[in-house]
XYZ file of C-alpha atoms in Angstrom:
619
model
C 91.608 -226.631 6.144
C 89.982 -229.946 5.156
C 86.997 -229.515 2.881
C 87.820 -225.947 1.849
C 88.963 -225.082 -1.664
C 91.777 -222.584 -1.915
C 93.697 -220.862 -4.706
C 97.297 -220.117 -5.553
C 96.699 -216.515 -4.537
C 95.738 -217.523 -1.012
C 98.278 -217.347 1.804
C 97.487 -220.795 3.230
C 98.080 -222.856 0.073
C 101.755 -221.919 -0.445
C 102.483 -222.763 3.181
C 100.658 -226.081 2.898
C 102.522 -226.965 -0.298
C 105.785 -226.051 1.399
C 104.936 -228.495 4.186
C 104.197 -231.210 1.600
C 107.559 -230.585 -0.016
C 109.296 -231.167 3.299
C 107.212 -234.242 4.187
C 109.207 -237.465 4.224
C 106.325 -239.711 3.194
C 105.363 -240.677 -0.359
C 103.208 -238.421 -2.501
C 101.034 -239.818 -5.270
C 98.910 -238.391 -8.051
C 99.066 -234.690 -8.915
C 100.661 -233.780 -5.588
C 103.926 -235.468 -6.562
C 104.134 -233.295 -9.684
C 103.237 -230.125 -7.877
C 106.152 -230.329 -5.440
C 108.707 -232.330 -7.418
C 112.162 -232.184 -5.801
C 113.703 -232.069 -9.282
C 112.316 -228.616 -10.091
C 114.805 -225.754 -9.691
C 114.896 -222.017 -10.435
C 117.836 -220.491 -12.274
C 118.175 -216.646 -12.499
C 118.170 -215.184 -16.012
C 119.006 -211.518 -16.668
C 118.329 -209.380 -19.729
C 119.730 -205.854 -20.124
C 118.937 -203.465 -22.976
C 120.938 -200.269 -23.568
C 119.368 -196.838 -23.672
C 119.952 -194.156 -26.249
C 121.130 -190.557 -26.305
C 123.634 -188.609 -24.228
C 121.323 -187.712 -21.352
C 119.753 -190.172 -18.936
C 120.928 -193.700 -19.666
C 117.441 -195.309 -19.901
C 118.800 -198.818 -19.365
C 116.122 -201.490 -19.215
C 116.471 -204.779 -17.408
C 114.396 -207.890 -16.898
C 115.123 -210.532 -14.283
C 113.282 -213.805 -14.296
C 113.884 -217.288 -12.971
C 113.818 -220.097 -15.516
C 112.186 -223.315 -14.321
C 114.282 -226.456 -14.762
C 113.341 -230.098 -14.142
C 109.638 -230.094 -15.028
C 108.244 -233.452 -16.164
C 106.897 -232.258 -19.521
C 110.008 -230.183 -20.288
C 107.917 -227.133 -21.285
C 109.985 -223.906 -20.908
C 108.575 -221.878 -18.062
C 109.722 -218.965 -15.979
C 108.793 -217.056 -12.845
C 109.017 -213.279 -12.620
C 111.546 -211.945 -10.121
C 108.838 -209.932 -8.341
C 106.905 -213.130 -7.526
C 110.055 -214.823 -6.239
C 110.920 -211.798 -4.075
C 107.376 -211.617 -2.723
C 107.462 -215.276 -1.654
C 110.928 -214.831 -0.148
C 110.013 -211.753 1.910
C 106.895 -213.548 3.199
C 109.040 -216.407 4.467
C 107.731 -218.998 2.008
C 109.836 -221.769 0.550
C 107.875 -222.160 -2.699
C 106.635 -219.982 -5.510
C 103.809 -220.995 -7.907
C 104.706 -221.664 -11.544
C 102.487 -220.297 -14.270
C 100.603 -223.229 -15.798
C 100.631 -225.274 -12.602
C 103.056 -226.631 -10.074
C 105.451 -225.131 -7.585
C 109.174 -224.444 -7.479
C 111.386 -224.184 -4.396
C 113.039 -220.797 -3.946
C 116.798 -220.544 -4.548
C 117.259 -219.538 -0.923
C 121.062 -219.570 -0.932
C 121.199 -217.298 -3.982
C 118.556 -214.981 -2.501
C 120.398 -214.749 0.793
C 123.381 -213.414 -1.128
C 121.642 -211.238 -3.724
C 118.045 -210.744 -2.569
C 118.606 -207.283 -1.070
C 120.210 -206.072 -4.301
C 117.361 -207.505 -6.395
C 114.805 -205.796 -4.139
C 116.653 -202.502 -4.622
C 116.589 -202.920 -8.407
C 112.915 -203.826 -8.518
C 112.041 -200.788 -6.386
C 113.967 -198.565 -8.833
C 112.416 -200.061 -11.988
C 109.636 -198.380 -13.949
C 106.710 -200.292 -15.455
C 108.430 -200.311 -18.870
C 111.553 -201.937 -17.438
C 113.705 -198.797 -17.214
C 115.833 -198.760 -14.122
C 116.626 -195.517 -12.321
C 120.203 -194.469 -12.931
C 121.021 -194.432 -9.225
C 120.503 -198.221 -9.245
C 122.832 -198.925 -12.194
C 125.841 -199.694 -9.954
C 123.708 -202.343 -8.209
C 122.671 -203.694 -11.624
C 126.332 -203.802 -12.626
C 127.140 -205.845 -9.524
C 124.311 -208.272 -10.328
C 125.540 -208.585 -13.930
C 128.980 -209.450 -12.624
C 127.546 -212.149 -10.367
C 125.593 -213.715 -13.231
C 128.594 -213.369 -15.574
C 126.609 -210.989 -17.751
C 128.140 -207.942 -19.503
C 127.827 -204.747 -17.440
C 125.061 -202.245 -18.273
C 126.026 -199.966 -21.183
C 127.218 -196.557 -20.038
C 128.012 -197.677 -16.501
C 131.430 -196.038 -16.804
C 129.694 -192.645 -16.874
C 128.713 -193.248 -13.259
C 132.304 -193.826 -12.128
C 132.310 -190.768 -9.792
C 129.178 -192.123 -8.103
C 130.683 -195.579 -7.653
C 133.942 -194.109 -6.371
C 132.215 -191.953 -3.772
C 132.599 -188.658 -5.657
C 136.304 -188.471 -4.956
C 136.854 -187.061 -8.442
C 133.995 -185.117 -9.983
C 134.649 -183.894 -13.528
C 135.055 -180.151 -13.950
C 132.313 -178.419 -15.860
C 132.470 -174.898 -17.296
C 130.195 -172.329 -15.742
C 127.529 -170.875 -18.038
C 128.932 -167.899 -19.917
C 126.342 -165.490 -18.474
C 127.140 -166.153 -14.797
C 128.113 -162.853 -13.223
C 129.091 -164.096 -9.756
C 132.507 -165.095 -8.439
C 131.816 -168.424 -6.779
C 133.537 -169.576 -3.630
C 135.428 -172.908 -3.761
C 132.684 -174.858 -1.961
C 130.102 -173.369 -4.335
C 132.141 -174.477 -7.356
C 132.278 -177.952 -5.822
C 128.501 -177.884 -5.472
C 128.043 -176.824 -9.103
C 130.299 -179.678 -10.278
C 128.265 -182.124 -8.199
C 125.001 -180.799 -9.608
C 126.392 -180.875 -13.143
C 127.394 -184.514 -12.799
C 123.973 -185.479 -11.475
C 122.262 -183.613 -14.286
C 124.447 -185.159 -16.990
C 123.734 -188.700 -15.790
C 120.010 -188.372 -15.126
C 120.336 -188.470 -11.352
C 118.595 -186.221 -8.865
C 119.952 -184.635 -5.725
C 119.212 -182.781 -2.507
C 121.268 -179.636 -1.953
C 121.071 -179.328 1.830
C 123.692 -176.699 2.584
C 123.293 -174.596 5.698
C 121.104 -171.540 5.267
C 122.967 -168.617 3.786
C 125.605 -170.535 1.807
C 124.173 -169.702 -1.611
C 122.067 -172.701 -2.610
C 120.141 -170.567 -5.109
C 123.311 -169.404 -6.836
C 124.666 -172.955 -7.106
C 121.375 -174.162 -8.584
C 121.290 -171.328 -11.115
C 124.813 -172.174 -12.303
C 123.821 -175.794 -12.939
C 120.583 -175.193 -14.826
C 120.184 -175.618 -18.552
C 117.135 -175.714 -20.787
C 113.551 -175.138 -19.736
C 113.354 -175.128 -15.958
C 110.517 -175.096 -13.434
C 111.240 -173.656 -9.988
C 108.690 -174.266 -7.238
C 109.089 -172.223 -4.053
C 107.100 -170.604 -1.239
C 105.242 -167.442 -2.231
C 107.498 -165.321 -0.016
C 110.562 -166.442 -1.974
C 109.304 -165.643 -5.490
C 110.768 -162.101 -5.482
C 114.090 -163.476 -4.271
C 114.307 -165.918 -7.203
C 113.450 -163.180 -9.688
C 116.131 -160.877 -8.334
C 118.763 -163.640 -8.069
C 118.243 -164.703 -11.696
C 118.425 -161.096 -12.881
C 121.589 -160.620 -10.856
C 123.497 -163.860 -11.540
C 122.049 -165.199 -14.847
C 120.852 -162.018 -16.575
C 120.451 -163.626 -20.008
C 117.840 -166.099 -18.723
C 114.216 -165.224 -19.465
C 111.854 -165.586 -16.526
C 108.095 -165.880 -16.190
C 106.053 -166.131 -13.006
C 103.259 -168.720 -13.209
C 101.021 -167.262 -10.552
C 97.786 -165.357 -10.180
C 94.320 -165.740 -11.664
C 95.389 -165.157 -15.287
C 98.472 -167.385 -15.149
C 99.634 -169.108 -18.335
C 102.724 -171.161 -19.161
C 105.145 -169.594 -21.621
C 107.028 -172.334 -23.538
C 109.651 -169.832 -24.698
C 110.741 -168.925 -21.163
C 113.984 -170.345 -19.758
C 112.842 -170.357 -16.130
C 109.248 -170.627 -14.922
C 108.669 -169.681 -11.298
C 105.642 -170.908 -9.376
C 104.548 -171.723 -5.846
C 103.619 -174.894 -3.998
C 100.002 -173.744 -3.843
C 99.866 -173.448 -7.641
C 101.655 -176.790 -8.043
C 98.911 -178.395 -5.995
C 96.139 -176.666 -7.957
C 97.641 -177.088 -11.450
C 99.294 -180.478 -11.019
C 97.981 -181.811 -14.345
C 99.050 -178.758 -16.375
C 102.573 -178.714 -14.933
C 102.964 -182.495 -15.247
C 102.041 -182.320 -18.930
C 105.248 -180.387 -19.686
C 108.566 -182.185 -20.182
C 110.949 -179.972 -18.224
C 114.706 -180.127 -18.555
C 114.919 -179.502 -14.819
C 112.588 -179.103 -11.849
C 113.835 -177.376 -8.704
C 111.957 -177.500 -5.414
C 113.162 -174.689 -3.157
C 112.439 -175.087 0.567
C 111.576 -178.648 -0.433
C 110.461 -179.576 3.067
C 107.101 -178.377 1.743
C 106.622 -181.908 0.329
C 107.726 -183.680 3.509
C 104.309 -185.372 3.895
C 104.198 -188.075 1.187
C 100.415 -188.272 1.443
C 99.830 -184.583 0.766
C 98.464 -183.353 -2.544
C 101.477 -181.118 -3.110
C 103.893 -184.023 -2.618
C 101.974 -186.225 -5.040
C 101.926 -183.352 -7.538
C 105.705 -183.001 -7.213
C 106.218 -186.745 -7.756
C 104.198 -186.471 -10.982
C 106.357 -183.771 -12.591
C 108.209 -184.881 -15.710
C 111.870 -183.783 -15.771
C 115.297 -185.047 -16.767
C 116.892 -183.470 -13.686
C 115.261 -183.114 -10.277
C 116.757 -180.980 -7.537
C 115.403 -180.456 -4.013
C 116.868 -177.583 -2.008
C 116.407 -177.508 1.745
C 118.520 -176.618 4.725
C 116.202 -178.854 6.762
C 115.466 -182.032 4.781
C 114.472 -183.667 8.086
C 112.128 -181.596 10.255
C 109.988 -183.979 12.293
C 110.328 -187.564 11.069
C 112.608 -189.562 8.820
C 109.614 -189.832 6.484
C 110.444 -186.213 5.582
C 113.698 -187.400 4.059
C 112.031 -190.352 2.325
C 109.645 -187.989 0.546
C 112.449 -185.771 -0.793
C 114.465 -188.790 -1.918
C 111.372 -190.257 -3.585
C 111.065 -187.038 -5.593
C 114.725 -186.801 -6.599
C 115.645 -190.499 -6.959
C 112.581 -192.711 -6.890
C 113.255 -196.140 -5.426
C 116.562 -195.243 -3.756
C 115.089 -195.928 -0.312
C 112.449 -198.420 -1.458
C 108.781 -198.029 -0.612
C 107.547 -196.305 2.529
C 106.961 -199.557 4.388
C 110.408 -200.826 3.410
C 111.917 -197.566 4.622
C 110.015 -197.742 7.909
C 111.096 -201.337 8.531
C 114.699 -201.033 7.372
C 115.614 -197.552 8.578
C 113.111 -195.391 10.462
C 112.091 -197.829 13.206
C 115.602 -199.216 13.930
C 117.055 -195.692 14.025
C 114.340 -194.571 16.448
C 115.344 -197.546 18.608
C 118.943 -196.311 18.709
C 120.565 -198.649 16.167
C 123.848 -196.918 15.284
C 124.637 -199.330 12.483
C 121.357 -198.549 10.731
C 121.953 -194.804 10.955
C 125.351 -195.308 9.360
C 123.816 -197.530 6.680
C 121.282 -194.821 5.823
C 123.936 -192.099 5.640
C 126.063 -194.249 3.363
C 123.073 -195.003 1.149
C 122.074 -191.386 0.549
C 125.490 -189.710 0.745
C 126.129 -189.515 -3.040
C 122.769 -187.802 -3.552
C 122.723 -185.334 -0.644
C 125.237 -182.498 -0.391
C 125.370 -180.685 2.920
C 128.003 -178.204 4.075
C 127.940 -176.233 7.324
C 128.720 -172.555 7.583
C 131.275 -173.183 10.290
C 133.195 -175.460 7.916
C 133.112 -173.577 4.599
C 132.134 -169.945 5.247
C 134.966 -169.090 7.589
C 134.610 -165.424 6.743
C 131.209 -165.266 8.453
C 131.200 -163.392 11.766
C 130.445 -165.356 14.946
C 126.898 -166.222 15.970
C 125.952 -166.238 19.644
C 122.762 -167.873 20.921
C 121.324 -167.313 24.359
C 118.107 -167.647 26.346
C 116.279 -164.720 27.893
C 114.409 -166.083 30.906
C 111.102 -164.340 31.533
C 109.415 -164.313 34.967
C 105.619 -164.208 34.770
C 103.852 -161.810 37.135
C 101.268 -163.066 39.634
C 98.301 -162.566 37.313
C 100.019 -164.358 34.397
C 101.184 -167.201 36.638
C 97.702 -167.731 38.089
C 96.167 -167.856 34.616
C 98.864 -170.223 33.310
C 98.390 -172.572 36.274
C 94.628 -172.517 35.759
C 94.997 -173.566 32.108
C 97.466 -176.286 33.082
C 95.261 -177.684 35.858
C 92.162 -177.635 33.679
C 93.734 -179.717 30.933
C 96.406 -181.930 32.484
C 94.248 -184.701 33.964
C 92.088 -185.168 30.868
C 95.018 -185.028 28.428
C 97.190 -187.463 30.371
C 94.305 -189.919 30.703
C 93.566 -189.771 26.972
C 97.235 -190.221 26.035
C 97.650 -193.185 28.379
C 94.578 -194.734 26.782
C 96.219 -194.555 23.367
C 94.508 -191.448 21.988
C 94.076 -187.769 22.713
C 96.937 -186.450 20.564
C 94.836 -183.653 19.060
C 93.490 -182.776 22.495
C 97.053 -182.663 23.835
C 98.229 -180.396 21.025
C 95.265 -178.077 21.585
C 96.053 -177.860 25.299
C 99.706 -177.340 24.502
C 98.783 -174.431 22.237
C 96.876 -172.754 25.069
C 99.764 -173.240 27.489
C 102.248 -171.750 25.022
C 99.942 -168.794 24.457
C 99.551 -168.259 28.196
C 103.343 -168.278 28.524
C 103.646 -165.495 25.923
C 100.680 -163.146 26.363
C 97.427 -163.810 28.211
C 95.636 -161.729 25.577
C 96.068 -164.669 23.177
C 93.692 -166.799 25.270
C 89.967 -166.816 24.479
C 87.999 -164.402 26.648
C 91.060 -162.525 27.926
C 91.707 -158.797 27.538
C 94.246 -158.143 24.770
C 95.282 -154.774 26.278
C 96.733 -156.344 29.416
C 100.477 -156.264 29.885
C 102.781 -159.155 29.071
C 106.041 -159.791 30.912
C 107.523 -161.351 27.795
C 106.556 -158.447 25.526
C 107.883 -155.976 28.092
C 111.248 -157.773 28.181
C 111.320 -157.904 24.370
C 110.640 -154.157 24.034
C 113.311 -153.304 26.626
C 115.850 -155.445 24.725
C 114.868 -153.800 21.426
C 115.237 -150.327 22.961
C 118.801 -151.135 23.988
C 119.657 -152.691 20.628
C 118.261 -149.758 18.647
C 119.997 -147.250 20.906
C 123.305 -148.977 20.132
C 122.721 -148.797 16.374
C 121.569 -152.369 15.752
C 118.722 -153.716 13.649
C 116.617 -156.636 14.846
C 114.302 -159.336 13.542
C 111.415 -160.438 15.769
C 109.893 -163.837 14.904
C 106.660 -165.382 16.126
C 104.582 -168.302 14.892
C 101.400 -166.322 15.558
C 100.401 -163.179 13.705
C 98.049 -162.538 16.637
C 101.095 -162.152 18.893
C 102.700 -159.777 16.397
C 99.456 -157.760 16.603
C 99.995 -157.438 20.352
C 103.675 -156.521 19.987
C 102.957 -153.720 17.489
C 101.284 -151.276 19.938
C 104.047 -151.865 22.484
C 106.649 -150.865 19.880
C 104.646 -147.767 18.936
C 104.373 -146.744 22.593
C 108.159 -147.112 22.879
C 108.712 -144.996 19.774
C 110.344 -147.849 17.811
C 109.568 -147.893 14.091
C 109.232 -151.232 12.331
C 108.322 -153.147 9.200
C 106.120 -156.224 9.218
C 106.098 -159.320 7.008
C 103.524 -162.091 7.252
C 101.374 -164.188 4.948
C 99.141 -161.242 4.064
C 101.941 -158.797 3.240
C 101.823 -157.487 -0.347
C 104.999 -156.352 -2.130
C 107.309 -158.345 0.119
C 110.312 -157.271 -1.936
C 109.598 -153.626 -1.135
C 109.272 -154.393 2.578
C 112.644 -156.156 2.566
C 114.286 -153.347 0.588
C 113.087 -150.701 3.021
C 114.352 -152.647 6.017
C 117.693 -153.392 4.374
C 118.231 -149.720 3.549
C 120.472 -147.645 5.779
C 117.601 -145.302 6.613
C 115.071 -148.090 7.075
C 113.336 -148.893 10.373
C 115.412 -150.790 12.949
C 112.939 -153.629 13.626
C 111.083 -156.115 11.450
C 108.234 -158.229 12.810
C 108.023 -161.529 10.922
C 105.710 -164.512 11.107
C 107.813 -167.652 11.231
C 105.892 -169.353 8.429
C 106.075 -166.447 5.994
C 109.574 -165.217 6.738
C 111.541 -168.165 8.059
C 112.921 -169.082 4.636
C 114.386 -167.535 1.520
C 114.961 -163.996 2.822
C 118.229 -162.085 2.965
C 118.048 -159.704 5.925
C 121.708 -159.053 6.699
C 120.979 -155.503 7.821
C 119.924 -157.088 11.116
C 122.390 -158.517 13.594
C 119.929 -159.254 16.419
C 117.272 -161.994 16.187
C 114.527 -162.527 18.766
C 112.486 -165.767 18.791
C 109.462 -164.868 20.907
C 107.701 -168.250 21.142
C 110.004 -171.297 21.009
C 108.788 -174.516 19.419
C 110.264 -178.006 19.547
C 111.641 -177.990 16.010
C 115.096 -176.367 16.219
C 115.492 -176.535 12.433
C 112.687 -173.996 11.986
C 114.243 -171.650 14.514
C 117.646 -172.049 12.872
C 116.170 -171.072 9.512
C 114.788 -167.919 11.072
C 118.133 -166.965 12.588
C 119.814 -167.641 9.255
C 117.929 -164.743 7.689
C 120.577 -162.546 9.322
C 123.537 -164.910 9.719
C 124.416 -165.558 6.091
C 126.892 -164.531 3.437
C 126.934 -160.742 3.298
C 126.703 -160.329 7.074
C 129.678 -158.373 8.423
C 128.784 -158.080 12.103
C 128.438 -160.689 14.855
C 124.893 -162.031 15.092
C 123.067 -162.514 18.392
C 120.074 -164.870 18.613
C 117.794 -164.676 21.654
C 115.060 -167.132 22.658
C 112.500 -165.711 25.072
C 111.473 -168.503 27.452
C 109.006 -168.092 30.315
C 110.291 -169.755 33.468
C 108.281 -172.556 35.030
C 106.236 -173.169 31.888
C 106.005 -175.704 29.097
C 108.466 -173.565 27.108
C 111.331 -174.790 29.293
C 110.419 -178.411 28.566
C 110.256 -177.658 24.859
C 113.966 -176.826 24.923
C 114.663 -180.407 25.985
C 112.608 -181.806 23.134
C 114.609 -179.708 20.683
C 117.620 -181.872 21.401
C 115.669 -184.953 20.292
C 114.807 -183.217 17.031
C 118.465 -182.419 16.450
C 119.261 -186.086 16.980
C 116.705 -187.032 14.318
C 118.344 -184.691 11.813
C 121.836 -185.892 12.648
C 120.854 -189.570 12.372
C 120.211 -189.050 8.674
C 122.811 -186.426 7.767
C 125.307 -186.345 10.613
C 126.947 -188.702 13.039
C 124.370 -189.086 15.807
C 123.625 -192.502 17.210
C 119.886 -192.258 17.625
C 116.864 -190.196 16.757
C 113.261 -189.775 17.717
C 110.187 -187.974 16.502
C 107.485 -186.433 18.628
C 105.861 -189.330 20.445
C 103.180 -189.941 23.045
C 105.931 -190.022 25.681
C 107.116 -186.586 24.540
C 103.618 -185.172 25.021
C 103.316 -186.841 28.411
C 106.628 -185.280 29.413
C 105.315 -181.819 28.541
C 102.330 -182.349 30.843
C 104.328 -183.844 33.706
């Protein structure tokens, strides 16, 4: 604007100077020097080798040398400044010391995406993440520069893991691994040896813990949900008995530097982030790694700050709600692989949500070397069949009247708020009440908890039949308050049971009793506390009392019974009240499956829970 002073850092000056450069008239005075057509940028690459036999630690610097200045003084422009100007659509970049240089647009059109990838994977000291070394090698080839030292060690990565070197199993491994498990150990061993991280995303029940244990060396930190701590202790004692183990948990917790494996929980990781980050671990393993799916959470930031040569995330559901879930896990295992969050949103998440098949394929290709996922139906052929079905529940007149009253009281307000661009929390609160009304009216505020429930009655009848035929059953609910209402119904029916939720002490003992031949035939489990990390193969019936729109969570629950070691067919039942929001939730589950498949499978589109989804539930 005339009469206003501006600076190089301002957004308007670069655009104005770009217009001057394109102007066909004559420029005099300083302006002619600032936008001289003789000035050019030439890329200049510097690569320094790392040391040692572990991570390659290659450092690289990319700058653009300035040619054609009037005074001939050697000058350069950092690649980050050039990339910033290019992504903002500018034609010029400021030169340190004064003046401007036109961007090498043709060169950037060919190599800009690769340079952006390298810059995203570069640390402040110039070290580039090993997953980006193939891209650095390609850039070296373009600039006729020698390839990065040690690039040949990444040959299996470059060749798509067609030939992964064999590695010997640790001498203390007591298990006989299946072929797909040996393949997983080789994959993990390669990643570890080259300083790469990975996500082991095998189906539940395929032995992710065993594969991880076979690949670990040196001082290791394992972070897992509290409910899974006993499982890790028992698995290490069973499969790697020579490994020393300490549990970093409780009020008097202290790190033992002499221990091979330190076990802790996500809650402790969040609380003791500084203490755990101060240790240089040989390996860090995040079990049920979807716990860090929110990149803004304290536990995710604590995980990012851990210092380790090898990072492994284990999760049968690396995508639960949004593609951001996957970005967070990748950011932990291979920082920079998917760029920053905004880059990921622009390049992948938004186009995939819009149904772009090519982008979904691009994402799968990008992450494929670093994510290993096998399905039970493909590799565990010895597993018995699994049958899933829906038990439709008819509400009685009293339940229906109360459900309709809740629906009528909330629908108009919620729909109006959503259409106005807000009201998500209000919608979720109303949705909670509707789901509760569909399960047991005693869950609603002000209602009598001793009243009957059509859904609980159907559940108890089904459990009676299963127990009479010699079966054991798992009963899952998201609400401990609903489990409280199911308990007296089981006692009245004479059915004995165990219970596992977030307040259960000695979880290992509870599991052992249920797994025993003389143990009770039913276990009540809260979905949050028992949906992961438990081996409950004594059961062959699974009842999901209150369905939710995330099928991955329900699948994890069912996989407590349908896993290696199960010898009988498994039957999974979802109890769904007819004419309620629960029926509509089943439709939304398909959208969640599409989201998962867009990243790890072959689906063409994906979607997260949106305003339209909520409106559909209240239609």
